[in-house]
mmCIF file with all atom_site columns, C-alpha atoms in Angstrom:
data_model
loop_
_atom_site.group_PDB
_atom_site.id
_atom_site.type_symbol
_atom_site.label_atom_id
_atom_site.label_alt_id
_atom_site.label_comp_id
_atom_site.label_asym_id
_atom_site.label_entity_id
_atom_site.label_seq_id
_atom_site.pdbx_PDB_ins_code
_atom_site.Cartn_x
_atom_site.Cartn_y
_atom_site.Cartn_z
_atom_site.occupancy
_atom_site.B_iso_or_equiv
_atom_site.pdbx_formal_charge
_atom_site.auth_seq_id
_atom_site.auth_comp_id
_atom_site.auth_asym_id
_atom_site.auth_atom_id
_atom_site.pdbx_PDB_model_num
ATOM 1   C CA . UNK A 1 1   ? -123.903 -102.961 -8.373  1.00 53.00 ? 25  UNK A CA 1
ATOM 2   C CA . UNK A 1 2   ? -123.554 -102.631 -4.908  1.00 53.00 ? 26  UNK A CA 1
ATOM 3   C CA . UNK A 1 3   ? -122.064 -100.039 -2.768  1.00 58.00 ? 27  UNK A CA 1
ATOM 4   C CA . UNK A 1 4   ? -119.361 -101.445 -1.981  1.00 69.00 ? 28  UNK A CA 1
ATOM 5   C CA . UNK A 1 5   ? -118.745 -102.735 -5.686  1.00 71.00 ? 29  UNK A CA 1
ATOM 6   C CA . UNK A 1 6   ? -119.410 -99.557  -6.756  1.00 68.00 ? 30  UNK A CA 1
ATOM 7   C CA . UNK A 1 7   ? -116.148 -97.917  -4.596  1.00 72.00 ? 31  UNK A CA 1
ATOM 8   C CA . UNK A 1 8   ? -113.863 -101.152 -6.100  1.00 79.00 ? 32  UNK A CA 1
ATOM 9   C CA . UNK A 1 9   ? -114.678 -100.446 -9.374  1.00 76.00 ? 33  UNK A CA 1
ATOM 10  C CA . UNK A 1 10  ? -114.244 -96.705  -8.658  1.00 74.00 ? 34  UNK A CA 1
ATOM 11  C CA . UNK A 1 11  ? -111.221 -97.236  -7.414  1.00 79.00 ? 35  UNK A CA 1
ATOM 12  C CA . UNK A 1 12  ? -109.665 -99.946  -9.556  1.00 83.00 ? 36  UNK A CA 1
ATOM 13  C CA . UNK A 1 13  ? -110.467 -97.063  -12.762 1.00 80.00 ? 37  UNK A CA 1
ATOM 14  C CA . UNK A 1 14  ? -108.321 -94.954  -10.838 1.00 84.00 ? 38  UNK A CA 1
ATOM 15  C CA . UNK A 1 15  ? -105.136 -96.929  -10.420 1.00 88.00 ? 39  UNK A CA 1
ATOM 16  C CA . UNK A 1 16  ? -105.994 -97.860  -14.017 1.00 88.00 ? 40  UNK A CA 1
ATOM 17  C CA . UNK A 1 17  ? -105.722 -94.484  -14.699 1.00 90.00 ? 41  UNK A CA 1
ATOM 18  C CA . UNK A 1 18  ? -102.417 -93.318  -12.871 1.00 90.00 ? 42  UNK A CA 1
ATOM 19  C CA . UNK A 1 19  ? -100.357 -96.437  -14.609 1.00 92.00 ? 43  UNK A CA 1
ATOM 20  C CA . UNK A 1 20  ? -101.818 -94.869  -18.505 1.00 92.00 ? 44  UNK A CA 1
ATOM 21  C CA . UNK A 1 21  ? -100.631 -91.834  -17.590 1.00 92.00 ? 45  UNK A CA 1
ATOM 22  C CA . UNK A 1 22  ? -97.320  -93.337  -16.509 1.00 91.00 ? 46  UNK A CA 1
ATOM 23  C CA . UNK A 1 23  ? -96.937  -94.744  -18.974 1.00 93.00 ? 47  UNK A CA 1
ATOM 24  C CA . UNK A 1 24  ? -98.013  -91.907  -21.186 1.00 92.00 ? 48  UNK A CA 1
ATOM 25  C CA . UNK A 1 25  ? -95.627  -90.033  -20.031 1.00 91.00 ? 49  UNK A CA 1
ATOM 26  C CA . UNK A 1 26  ? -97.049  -86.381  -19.996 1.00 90.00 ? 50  UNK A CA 1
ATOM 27  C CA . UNK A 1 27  ? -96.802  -85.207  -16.292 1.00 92.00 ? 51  UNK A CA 1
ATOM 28  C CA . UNK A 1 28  ? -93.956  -85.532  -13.643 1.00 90.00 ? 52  UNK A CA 1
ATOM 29  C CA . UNK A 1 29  ? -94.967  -87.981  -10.763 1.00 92.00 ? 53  UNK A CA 1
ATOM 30  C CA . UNK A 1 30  ? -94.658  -88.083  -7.775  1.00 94.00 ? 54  UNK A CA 1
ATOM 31  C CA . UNK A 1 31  ? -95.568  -90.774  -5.142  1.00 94.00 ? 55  UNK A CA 1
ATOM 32  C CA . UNK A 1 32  ? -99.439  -91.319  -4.280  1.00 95.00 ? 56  UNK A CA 1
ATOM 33  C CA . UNK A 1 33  ? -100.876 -89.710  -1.204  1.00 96.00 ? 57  UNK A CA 1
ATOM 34  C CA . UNK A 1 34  ? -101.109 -91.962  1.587   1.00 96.00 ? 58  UNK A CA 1
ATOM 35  C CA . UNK A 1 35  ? -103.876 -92.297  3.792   1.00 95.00 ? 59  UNK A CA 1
ATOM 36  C CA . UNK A 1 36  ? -102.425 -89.356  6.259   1.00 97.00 ? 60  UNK A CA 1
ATOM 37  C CA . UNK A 1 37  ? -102.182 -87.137  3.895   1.00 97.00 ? 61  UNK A CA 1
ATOM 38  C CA . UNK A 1 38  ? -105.893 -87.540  2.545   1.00 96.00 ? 62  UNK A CA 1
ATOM 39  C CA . UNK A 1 39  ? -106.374 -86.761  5.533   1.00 97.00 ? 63  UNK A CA 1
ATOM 40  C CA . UNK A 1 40  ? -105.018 -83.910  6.191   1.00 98.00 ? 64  UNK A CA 1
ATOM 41  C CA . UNK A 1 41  ? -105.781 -82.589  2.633   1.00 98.00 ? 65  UNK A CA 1
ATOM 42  C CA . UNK A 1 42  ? -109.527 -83.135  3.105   1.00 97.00 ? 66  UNK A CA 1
ATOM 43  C CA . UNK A 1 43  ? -110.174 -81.872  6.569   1.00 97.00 ? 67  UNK A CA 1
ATOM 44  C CA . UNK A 1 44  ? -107.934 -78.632  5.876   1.00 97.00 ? 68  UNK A CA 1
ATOM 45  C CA . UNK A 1 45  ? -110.168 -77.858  2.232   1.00 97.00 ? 69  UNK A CA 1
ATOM 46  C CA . UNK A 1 46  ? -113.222 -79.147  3.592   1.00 96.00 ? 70  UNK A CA 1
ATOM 47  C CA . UNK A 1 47  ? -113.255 -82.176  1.123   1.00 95.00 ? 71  UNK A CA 1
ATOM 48  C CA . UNK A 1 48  ? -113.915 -85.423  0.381   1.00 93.00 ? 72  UNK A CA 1
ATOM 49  C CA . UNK A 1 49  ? -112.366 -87.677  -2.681  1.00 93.00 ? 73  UNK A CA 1
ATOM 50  C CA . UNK A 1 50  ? -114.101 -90.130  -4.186  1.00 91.00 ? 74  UNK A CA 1
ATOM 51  C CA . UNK A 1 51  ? -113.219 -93.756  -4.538  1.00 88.00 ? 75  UNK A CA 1
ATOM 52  C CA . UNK A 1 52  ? -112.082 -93.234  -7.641  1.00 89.00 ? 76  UNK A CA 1
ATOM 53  C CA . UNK A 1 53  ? -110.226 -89.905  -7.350  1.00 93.00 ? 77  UNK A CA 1
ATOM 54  C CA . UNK A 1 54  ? -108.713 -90.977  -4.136  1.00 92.00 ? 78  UNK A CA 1
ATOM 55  C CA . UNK A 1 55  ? -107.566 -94.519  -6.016  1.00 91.00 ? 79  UNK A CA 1
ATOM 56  C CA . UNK A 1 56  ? -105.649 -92.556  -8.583  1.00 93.00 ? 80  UNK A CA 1
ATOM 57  C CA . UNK A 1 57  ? -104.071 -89.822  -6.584  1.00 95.00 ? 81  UNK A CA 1
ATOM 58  C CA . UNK A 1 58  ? -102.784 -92.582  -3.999  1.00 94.00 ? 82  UNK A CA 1
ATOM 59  C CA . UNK A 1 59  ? -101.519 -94.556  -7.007  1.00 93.00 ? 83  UNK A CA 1
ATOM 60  C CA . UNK A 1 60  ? -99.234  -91.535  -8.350  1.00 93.00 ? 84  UNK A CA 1
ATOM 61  C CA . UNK A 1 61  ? -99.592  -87.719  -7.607  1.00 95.00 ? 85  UNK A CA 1
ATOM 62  C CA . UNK A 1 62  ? -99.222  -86.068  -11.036 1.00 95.00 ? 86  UNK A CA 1
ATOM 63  C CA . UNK A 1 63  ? -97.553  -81.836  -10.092 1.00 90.00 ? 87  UNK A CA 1
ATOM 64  C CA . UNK A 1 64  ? -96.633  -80.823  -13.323 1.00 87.00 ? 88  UNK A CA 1
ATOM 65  C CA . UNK A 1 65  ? -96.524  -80.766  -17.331 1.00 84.00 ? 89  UNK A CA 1
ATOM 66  C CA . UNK A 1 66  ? -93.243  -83.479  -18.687 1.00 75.00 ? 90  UNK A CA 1
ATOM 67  C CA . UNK A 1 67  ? -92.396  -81.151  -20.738 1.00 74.00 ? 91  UNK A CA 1
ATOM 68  C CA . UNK A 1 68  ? -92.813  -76.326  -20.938 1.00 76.00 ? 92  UNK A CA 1
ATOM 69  C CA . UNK A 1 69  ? -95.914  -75.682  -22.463 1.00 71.00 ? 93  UNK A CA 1
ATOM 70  C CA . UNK A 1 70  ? -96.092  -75.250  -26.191 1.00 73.00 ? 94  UNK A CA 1
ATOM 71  C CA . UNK A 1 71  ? -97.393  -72.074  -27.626 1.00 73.00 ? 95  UNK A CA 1
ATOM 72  C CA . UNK A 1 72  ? -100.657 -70.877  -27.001 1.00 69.00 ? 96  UNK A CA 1
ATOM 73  C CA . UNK A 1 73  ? -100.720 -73.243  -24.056 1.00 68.00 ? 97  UNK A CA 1
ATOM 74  C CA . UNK A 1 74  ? -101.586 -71.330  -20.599 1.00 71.00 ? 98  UNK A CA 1
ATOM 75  C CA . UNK A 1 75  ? -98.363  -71.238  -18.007 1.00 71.00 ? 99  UNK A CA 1
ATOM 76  C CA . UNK A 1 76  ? -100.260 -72.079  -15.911 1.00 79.00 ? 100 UNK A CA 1
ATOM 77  C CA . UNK A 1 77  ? -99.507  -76.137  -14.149 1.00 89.00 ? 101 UNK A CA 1
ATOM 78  C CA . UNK A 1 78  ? -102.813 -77.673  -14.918 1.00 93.00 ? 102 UNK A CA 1
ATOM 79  C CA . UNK A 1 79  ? -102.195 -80.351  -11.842 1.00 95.00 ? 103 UNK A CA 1
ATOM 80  C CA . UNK A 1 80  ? -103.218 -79.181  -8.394  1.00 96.00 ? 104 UNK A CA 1
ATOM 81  C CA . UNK A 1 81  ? -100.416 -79.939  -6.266  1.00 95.00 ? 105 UNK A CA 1
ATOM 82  C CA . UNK A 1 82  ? -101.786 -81.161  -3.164  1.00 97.00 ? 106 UNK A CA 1
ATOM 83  C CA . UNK A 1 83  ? -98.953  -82.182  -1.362  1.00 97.00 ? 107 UNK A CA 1
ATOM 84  C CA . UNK A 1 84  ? -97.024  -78.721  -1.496  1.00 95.00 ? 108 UNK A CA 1
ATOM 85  C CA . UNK A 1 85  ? -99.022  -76.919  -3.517  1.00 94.00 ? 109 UNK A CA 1
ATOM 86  C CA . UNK A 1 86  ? -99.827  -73.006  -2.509  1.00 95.00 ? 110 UNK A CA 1
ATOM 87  C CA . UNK A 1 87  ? -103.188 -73.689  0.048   1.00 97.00 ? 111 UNK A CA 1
ATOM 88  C CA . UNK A 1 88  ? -104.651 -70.214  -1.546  1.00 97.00 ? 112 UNK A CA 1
ATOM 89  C CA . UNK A 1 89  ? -104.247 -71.456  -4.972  1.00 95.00 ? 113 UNK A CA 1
ATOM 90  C CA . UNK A 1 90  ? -105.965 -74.791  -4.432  1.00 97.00 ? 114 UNK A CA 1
ATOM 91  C CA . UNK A 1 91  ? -108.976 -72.804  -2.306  1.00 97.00 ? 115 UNK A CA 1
ATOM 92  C CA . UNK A 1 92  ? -108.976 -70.792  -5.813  1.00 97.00 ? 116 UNK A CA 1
ATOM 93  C CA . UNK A 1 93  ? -109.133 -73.705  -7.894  1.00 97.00 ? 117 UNK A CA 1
ATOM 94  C CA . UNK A 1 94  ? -111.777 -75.556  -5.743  1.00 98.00 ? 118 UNK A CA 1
ATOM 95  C CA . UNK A 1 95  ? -113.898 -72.382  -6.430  1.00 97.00 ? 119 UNK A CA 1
ATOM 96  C CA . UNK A 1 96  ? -113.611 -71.944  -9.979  1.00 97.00 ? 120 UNK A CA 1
ATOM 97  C CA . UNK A 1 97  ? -116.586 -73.954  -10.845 1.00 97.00 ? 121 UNK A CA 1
ATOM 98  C CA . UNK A 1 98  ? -118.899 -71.656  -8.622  1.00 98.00 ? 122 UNK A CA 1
ATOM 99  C CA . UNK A 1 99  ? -117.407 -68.599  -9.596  1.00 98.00 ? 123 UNK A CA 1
ATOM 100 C CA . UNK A 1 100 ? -117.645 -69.269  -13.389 1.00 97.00 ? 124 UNK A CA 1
ATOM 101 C CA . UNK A 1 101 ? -121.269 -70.120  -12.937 1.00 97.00 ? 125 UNK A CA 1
ATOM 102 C CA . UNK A 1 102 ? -121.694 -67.108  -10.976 1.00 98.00 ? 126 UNK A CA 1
ATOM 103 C CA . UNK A 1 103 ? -119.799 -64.618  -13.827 1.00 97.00 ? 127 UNK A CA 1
ATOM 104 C CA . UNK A 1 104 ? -122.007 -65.804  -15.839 1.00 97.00 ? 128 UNK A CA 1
ATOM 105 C CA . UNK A 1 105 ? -125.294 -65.255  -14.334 1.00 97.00 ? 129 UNK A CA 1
ATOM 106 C CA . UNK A 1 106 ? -124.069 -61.755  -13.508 1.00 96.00 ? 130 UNK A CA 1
ATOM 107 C CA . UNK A 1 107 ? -123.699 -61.488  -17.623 1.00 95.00 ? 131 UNK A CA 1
ATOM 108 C CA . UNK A 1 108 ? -127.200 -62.862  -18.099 1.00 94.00 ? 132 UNK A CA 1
ATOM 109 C CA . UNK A 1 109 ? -127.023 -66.616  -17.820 1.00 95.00 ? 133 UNK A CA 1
ATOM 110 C CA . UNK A 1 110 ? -129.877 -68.514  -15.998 1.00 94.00 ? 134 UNK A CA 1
ATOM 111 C CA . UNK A 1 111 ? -131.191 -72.043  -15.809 1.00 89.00 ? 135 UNK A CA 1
ATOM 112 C CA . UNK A 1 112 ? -133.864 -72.483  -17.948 1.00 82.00 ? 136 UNK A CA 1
ATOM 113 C CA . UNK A 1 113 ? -137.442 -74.270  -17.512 1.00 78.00 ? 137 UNK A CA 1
ATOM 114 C CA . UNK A 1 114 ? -137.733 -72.325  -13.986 1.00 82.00 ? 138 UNK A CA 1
ATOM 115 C CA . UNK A 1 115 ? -135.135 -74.552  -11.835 1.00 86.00 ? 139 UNK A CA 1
ATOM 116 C CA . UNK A 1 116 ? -133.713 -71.297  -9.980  1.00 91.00 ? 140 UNK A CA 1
ATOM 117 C CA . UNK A 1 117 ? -137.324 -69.812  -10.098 1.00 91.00 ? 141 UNK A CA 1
ATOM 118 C CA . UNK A 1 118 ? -137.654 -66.088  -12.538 1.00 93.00 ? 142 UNK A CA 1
ATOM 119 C CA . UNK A 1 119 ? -134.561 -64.088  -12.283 1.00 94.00 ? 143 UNK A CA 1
ATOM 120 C CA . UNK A 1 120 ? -134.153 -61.242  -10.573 1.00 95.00 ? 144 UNK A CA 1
ATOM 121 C CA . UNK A 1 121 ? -133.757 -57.870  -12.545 1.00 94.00 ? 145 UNK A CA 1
ATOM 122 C CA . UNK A 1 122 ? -131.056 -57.005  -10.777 1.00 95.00 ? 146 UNK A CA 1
ATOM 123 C CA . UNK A 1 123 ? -127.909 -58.831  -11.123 1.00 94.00 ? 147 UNK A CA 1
ATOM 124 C CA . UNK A 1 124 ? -126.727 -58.523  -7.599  1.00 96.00 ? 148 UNK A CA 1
ATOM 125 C CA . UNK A 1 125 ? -130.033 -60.300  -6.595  1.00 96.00 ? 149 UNK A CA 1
ATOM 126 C CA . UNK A 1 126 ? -129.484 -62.705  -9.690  1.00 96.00 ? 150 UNK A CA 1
ATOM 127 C CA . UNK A 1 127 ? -126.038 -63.621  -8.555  1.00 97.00 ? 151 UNK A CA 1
ATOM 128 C CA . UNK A 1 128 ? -126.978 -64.183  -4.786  1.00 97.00 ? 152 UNK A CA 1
ATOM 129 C CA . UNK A 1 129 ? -130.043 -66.249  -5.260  1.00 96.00 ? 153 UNK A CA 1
ATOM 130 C CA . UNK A 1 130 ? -127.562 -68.510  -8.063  1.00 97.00 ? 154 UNK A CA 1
ATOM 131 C CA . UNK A 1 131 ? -124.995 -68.448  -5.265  1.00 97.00 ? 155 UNK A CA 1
ATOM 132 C CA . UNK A 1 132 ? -128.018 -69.745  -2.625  1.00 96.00 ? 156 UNK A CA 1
ATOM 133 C CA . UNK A 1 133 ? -128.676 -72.710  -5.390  1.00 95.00 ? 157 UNK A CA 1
ATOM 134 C CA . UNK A 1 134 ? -125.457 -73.459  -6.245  1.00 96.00 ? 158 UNK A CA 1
ATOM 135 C CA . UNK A 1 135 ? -124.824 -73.994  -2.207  1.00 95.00 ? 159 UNK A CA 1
ATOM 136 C CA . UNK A 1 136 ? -126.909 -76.916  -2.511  1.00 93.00 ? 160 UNK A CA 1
ATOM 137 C CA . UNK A 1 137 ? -125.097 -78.924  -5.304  1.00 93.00 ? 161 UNK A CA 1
ATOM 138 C CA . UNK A 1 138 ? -122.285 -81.422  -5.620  1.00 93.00 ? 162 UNK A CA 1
ATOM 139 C CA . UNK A 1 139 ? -118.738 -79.927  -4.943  1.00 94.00 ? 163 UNK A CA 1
ATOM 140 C CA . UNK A 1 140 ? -115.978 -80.461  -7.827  1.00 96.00 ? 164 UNK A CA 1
ATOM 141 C CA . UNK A 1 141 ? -112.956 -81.579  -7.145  1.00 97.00 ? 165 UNK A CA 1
ATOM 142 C CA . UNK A 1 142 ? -110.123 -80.324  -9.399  1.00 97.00 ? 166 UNK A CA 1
ATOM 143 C CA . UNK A 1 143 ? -108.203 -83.318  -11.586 1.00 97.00 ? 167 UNK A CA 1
ATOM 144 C CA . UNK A 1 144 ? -106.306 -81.462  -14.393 1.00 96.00 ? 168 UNK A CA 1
ATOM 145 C CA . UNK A 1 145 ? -107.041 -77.790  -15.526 1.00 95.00 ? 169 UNK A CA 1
ATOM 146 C CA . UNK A 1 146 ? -110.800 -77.351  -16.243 1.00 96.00 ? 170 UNK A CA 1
ATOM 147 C CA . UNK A 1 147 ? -111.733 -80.980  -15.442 1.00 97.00 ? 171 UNK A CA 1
ATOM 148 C CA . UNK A 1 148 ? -113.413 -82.145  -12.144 1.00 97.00 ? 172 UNK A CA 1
ATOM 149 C CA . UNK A 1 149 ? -114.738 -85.262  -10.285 1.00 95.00 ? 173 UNK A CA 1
ATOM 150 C CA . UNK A 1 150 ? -117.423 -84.557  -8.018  1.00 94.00 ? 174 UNK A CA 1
ATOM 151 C CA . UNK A 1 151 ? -116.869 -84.683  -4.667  1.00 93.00 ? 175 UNK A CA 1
ATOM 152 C CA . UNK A 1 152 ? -116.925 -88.257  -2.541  1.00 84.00 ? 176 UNK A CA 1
ATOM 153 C CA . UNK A 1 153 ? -119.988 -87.992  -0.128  1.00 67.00 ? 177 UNK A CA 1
ATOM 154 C CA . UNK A 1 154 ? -117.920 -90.607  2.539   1.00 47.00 ? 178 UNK A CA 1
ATOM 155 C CA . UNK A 1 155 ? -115.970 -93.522  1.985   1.00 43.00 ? 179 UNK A CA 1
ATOM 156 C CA . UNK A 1 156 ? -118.863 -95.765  1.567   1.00 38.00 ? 180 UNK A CA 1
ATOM 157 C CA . UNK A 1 157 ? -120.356 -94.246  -1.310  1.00 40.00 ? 181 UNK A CA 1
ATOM 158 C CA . UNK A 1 158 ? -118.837 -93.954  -4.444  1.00 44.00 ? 182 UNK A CA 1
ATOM 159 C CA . UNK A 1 159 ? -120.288 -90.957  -6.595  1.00 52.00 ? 183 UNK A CA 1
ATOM 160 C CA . UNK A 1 160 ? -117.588 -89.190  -8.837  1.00 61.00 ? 184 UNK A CA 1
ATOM 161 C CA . UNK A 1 161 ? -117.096 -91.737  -11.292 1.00 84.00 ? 185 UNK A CA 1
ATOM 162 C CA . UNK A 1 162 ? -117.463 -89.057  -14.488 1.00 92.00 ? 186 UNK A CA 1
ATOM 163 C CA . UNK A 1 163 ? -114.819 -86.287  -15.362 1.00 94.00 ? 187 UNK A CA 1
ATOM 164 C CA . UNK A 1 164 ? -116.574 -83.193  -16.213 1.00 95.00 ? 188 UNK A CA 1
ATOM 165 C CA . UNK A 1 165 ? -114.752 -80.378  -18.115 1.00 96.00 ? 189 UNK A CA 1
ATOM 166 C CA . UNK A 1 166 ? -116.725 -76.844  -16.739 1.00 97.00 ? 190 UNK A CA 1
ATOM 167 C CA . UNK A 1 167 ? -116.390 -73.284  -17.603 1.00 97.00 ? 191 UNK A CA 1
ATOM 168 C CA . UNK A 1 168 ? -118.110 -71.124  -16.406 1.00 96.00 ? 192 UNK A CA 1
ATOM 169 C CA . UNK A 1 169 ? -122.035 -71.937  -17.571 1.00 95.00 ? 193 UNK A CA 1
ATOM 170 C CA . UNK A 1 170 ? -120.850 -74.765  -20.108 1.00 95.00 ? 194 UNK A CA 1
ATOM 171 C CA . UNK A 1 171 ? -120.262 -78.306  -19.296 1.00 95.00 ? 195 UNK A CA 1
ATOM 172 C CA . UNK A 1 172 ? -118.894 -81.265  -21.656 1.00 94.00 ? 196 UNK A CA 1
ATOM 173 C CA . UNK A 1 173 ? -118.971 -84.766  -20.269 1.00 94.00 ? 197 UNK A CA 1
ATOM 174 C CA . UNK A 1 174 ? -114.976 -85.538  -20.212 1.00 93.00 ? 198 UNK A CA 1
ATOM 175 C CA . UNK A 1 175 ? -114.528 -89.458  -19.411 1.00 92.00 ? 199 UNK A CA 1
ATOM 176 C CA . UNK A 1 176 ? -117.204 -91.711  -17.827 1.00 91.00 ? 200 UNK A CA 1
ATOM 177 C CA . UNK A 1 177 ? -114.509 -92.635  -15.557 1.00 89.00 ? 201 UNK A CA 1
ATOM 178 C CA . UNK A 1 178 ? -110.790 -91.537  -14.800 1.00 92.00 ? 202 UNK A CA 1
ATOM 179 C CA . UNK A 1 179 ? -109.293 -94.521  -17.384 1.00 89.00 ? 203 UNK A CA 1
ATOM 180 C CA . UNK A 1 180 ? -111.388 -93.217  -19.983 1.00 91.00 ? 204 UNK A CA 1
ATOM 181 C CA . UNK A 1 181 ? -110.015 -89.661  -19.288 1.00 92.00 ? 205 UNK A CA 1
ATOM 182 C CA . UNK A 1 182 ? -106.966 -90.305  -19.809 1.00 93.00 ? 206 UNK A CA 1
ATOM 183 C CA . UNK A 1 183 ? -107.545 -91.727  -23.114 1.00 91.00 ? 207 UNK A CA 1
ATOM 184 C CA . UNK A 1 184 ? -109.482 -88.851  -24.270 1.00 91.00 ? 208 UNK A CA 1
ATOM 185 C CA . UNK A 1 185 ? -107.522 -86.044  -22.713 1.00 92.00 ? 209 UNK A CA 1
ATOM 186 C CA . UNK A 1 186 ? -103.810 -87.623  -23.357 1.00 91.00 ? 210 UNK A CA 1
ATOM 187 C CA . UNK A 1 187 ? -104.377 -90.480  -26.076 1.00 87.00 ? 211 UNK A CA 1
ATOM 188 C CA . UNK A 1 188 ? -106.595 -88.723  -28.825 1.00 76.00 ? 212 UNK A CA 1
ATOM 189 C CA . UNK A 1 189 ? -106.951 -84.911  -28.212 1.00 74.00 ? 213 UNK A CA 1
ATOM 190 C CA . UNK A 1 190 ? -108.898 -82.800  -30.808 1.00 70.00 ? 214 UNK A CA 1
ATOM 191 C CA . UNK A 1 191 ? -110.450 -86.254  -32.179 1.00 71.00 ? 215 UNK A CA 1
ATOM 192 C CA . UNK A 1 192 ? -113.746 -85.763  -33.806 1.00 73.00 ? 216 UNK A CA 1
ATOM 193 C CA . UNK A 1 193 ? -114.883 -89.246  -32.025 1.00 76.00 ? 217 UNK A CA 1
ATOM 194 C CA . UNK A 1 194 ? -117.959 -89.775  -30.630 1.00 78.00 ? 218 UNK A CA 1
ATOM 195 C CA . UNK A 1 195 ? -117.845 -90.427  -26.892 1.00 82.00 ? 219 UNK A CA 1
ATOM 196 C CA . UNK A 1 196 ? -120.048 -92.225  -25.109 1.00 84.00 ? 220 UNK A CA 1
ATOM 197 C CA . UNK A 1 197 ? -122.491 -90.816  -22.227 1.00 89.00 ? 221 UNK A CA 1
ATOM 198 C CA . UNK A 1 198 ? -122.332 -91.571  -18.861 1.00 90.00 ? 222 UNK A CA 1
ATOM 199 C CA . UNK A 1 199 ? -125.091 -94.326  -17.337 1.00 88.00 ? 223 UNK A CA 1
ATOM 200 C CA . UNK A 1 200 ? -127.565 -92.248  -16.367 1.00 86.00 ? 224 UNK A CA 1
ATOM 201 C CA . UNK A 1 201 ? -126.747 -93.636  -12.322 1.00 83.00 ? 225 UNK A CA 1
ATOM 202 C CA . UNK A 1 202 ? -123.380 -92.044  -12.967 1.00 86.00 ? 226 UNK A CA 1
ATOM 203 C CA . UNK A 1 203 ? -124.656 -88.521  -13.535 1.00 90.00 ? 227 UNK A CA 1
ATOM 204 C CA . UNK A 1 204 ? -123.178 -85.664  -11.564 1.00 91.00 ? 228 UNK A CA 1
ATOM 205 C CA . UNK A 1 205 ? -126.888 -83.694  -10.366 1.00 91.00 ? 229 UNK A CA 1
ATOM 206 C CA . UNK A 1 206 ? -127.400 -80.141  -11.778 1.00 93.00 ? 230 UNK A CA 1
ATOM 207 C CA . UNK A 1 207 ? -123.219 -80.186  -13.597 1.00 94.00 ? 231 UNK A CA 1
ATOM 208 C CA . UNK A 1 208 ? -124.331 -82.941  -15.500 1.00 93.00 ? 232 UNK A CA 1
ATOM 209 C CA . UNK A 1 209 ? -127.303 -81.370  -16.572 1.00 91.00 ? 233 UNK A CA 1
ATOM 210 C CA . UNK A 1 210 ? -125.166 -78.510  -17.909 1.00 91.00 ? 234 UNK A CA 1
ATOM 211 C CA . UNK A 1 211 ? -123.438 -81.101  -19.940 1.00 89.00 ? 235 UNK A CA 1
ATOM 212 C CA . UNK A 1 212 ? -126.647 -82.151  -21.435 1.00 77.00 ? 236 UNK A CA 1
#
């Protein structure tokens, strides 16, 4: 597949995506961002959406849960509003995937088989040189509560194809793309289904090796 093939498809499984969860019914929607306001949106966080990301927010902008949480449920809306959402809450939310990694080298997490070198004994010097490493990896873009896309690397390329759920050091392969997502996350939650991995050109570097 080509790269420009590769940003179709990308984006075709995002518009895919939008109409399920239309049609699902389990978030309010609002209209897609036009091309201004990607604009604006990535050059004020410092961003870039992939094709595929960028295909389904343009198709429908999801803000909120269709219905109050249940019980047990966090209050928290799980849909970064990035039309009028708070700018200091999305910053937050972009850095969630860093931080959690970083909480948990400070409580004794480290790559194994010598990727980030030994570990300091101190966990100051442990959490700076995982912050120095981590400065050097793909940037996640929130979708919906813990899950991310990676980050676009220009509108010719077309990585963030798989959804990755991430918490802190642990990281579950969510959807090889966004239409697959939202099957998984909205069709058939808590299923004991098998799930297939992503193509191994579809990998997310170092967050997919989390994953497994």
């Amino acid at each position: 597949m080509t790269g420009d093939e590769a940003v179709r498809d990308g984006v075709r499984a995002g518009e895919r995506a939008a109409r399920r969860l239309a049609e699902l019914g389990v978030c309010v929607l609002e209209p897609g961002l036009s091309d201004a306001e990607f604009d604006r949106i990535e050059a004020e966080y410092g961003i870039v959406f992939a094709p595929g990301h960028r295909g389904f927010l343009a198709a429908g902008l999801p803000v909120g849960r269709a219905a109050p949480p249940e019980e047990g449920e966090s209050p928290r809306n799980p849909w970064p509003d990035w039309r009028d959402g708070d700018p200091d809450v999305i910053r937050e939310r972009l850095g969630w995937p860093v931080e959690g990694m970083l909480f948990s080298v400070e409580h004794g997490c480290w790559l194994p088989g010598g990727r980030w070198g030994q570990r300091p004994a101190d966990p100051a010097e442990a959490v700076a040189a995982a912050r120095a490493a981590l400065a050097t990896v793909p940037r996640l873009i929130p979708l919906y509560g813990h899950r991310y896309l990676a980050a676009g690397a220009g509108k010719a390329v077309a990585p963030g194809r798989v959804v990755l759920s991430v918490v802190g050091a642990d990281a579950i392969h969510y959807g090889r793309d966004l239409a697959e997502w939202v099957e998984r996350e909205f069709e058939d939650p808590g299923s004991d289904r098998a799930w297939p991995e992503p193509a191994a050109g579809d990998r997310v570097p170092f967050w997919s090796d989390l994953a497994g």
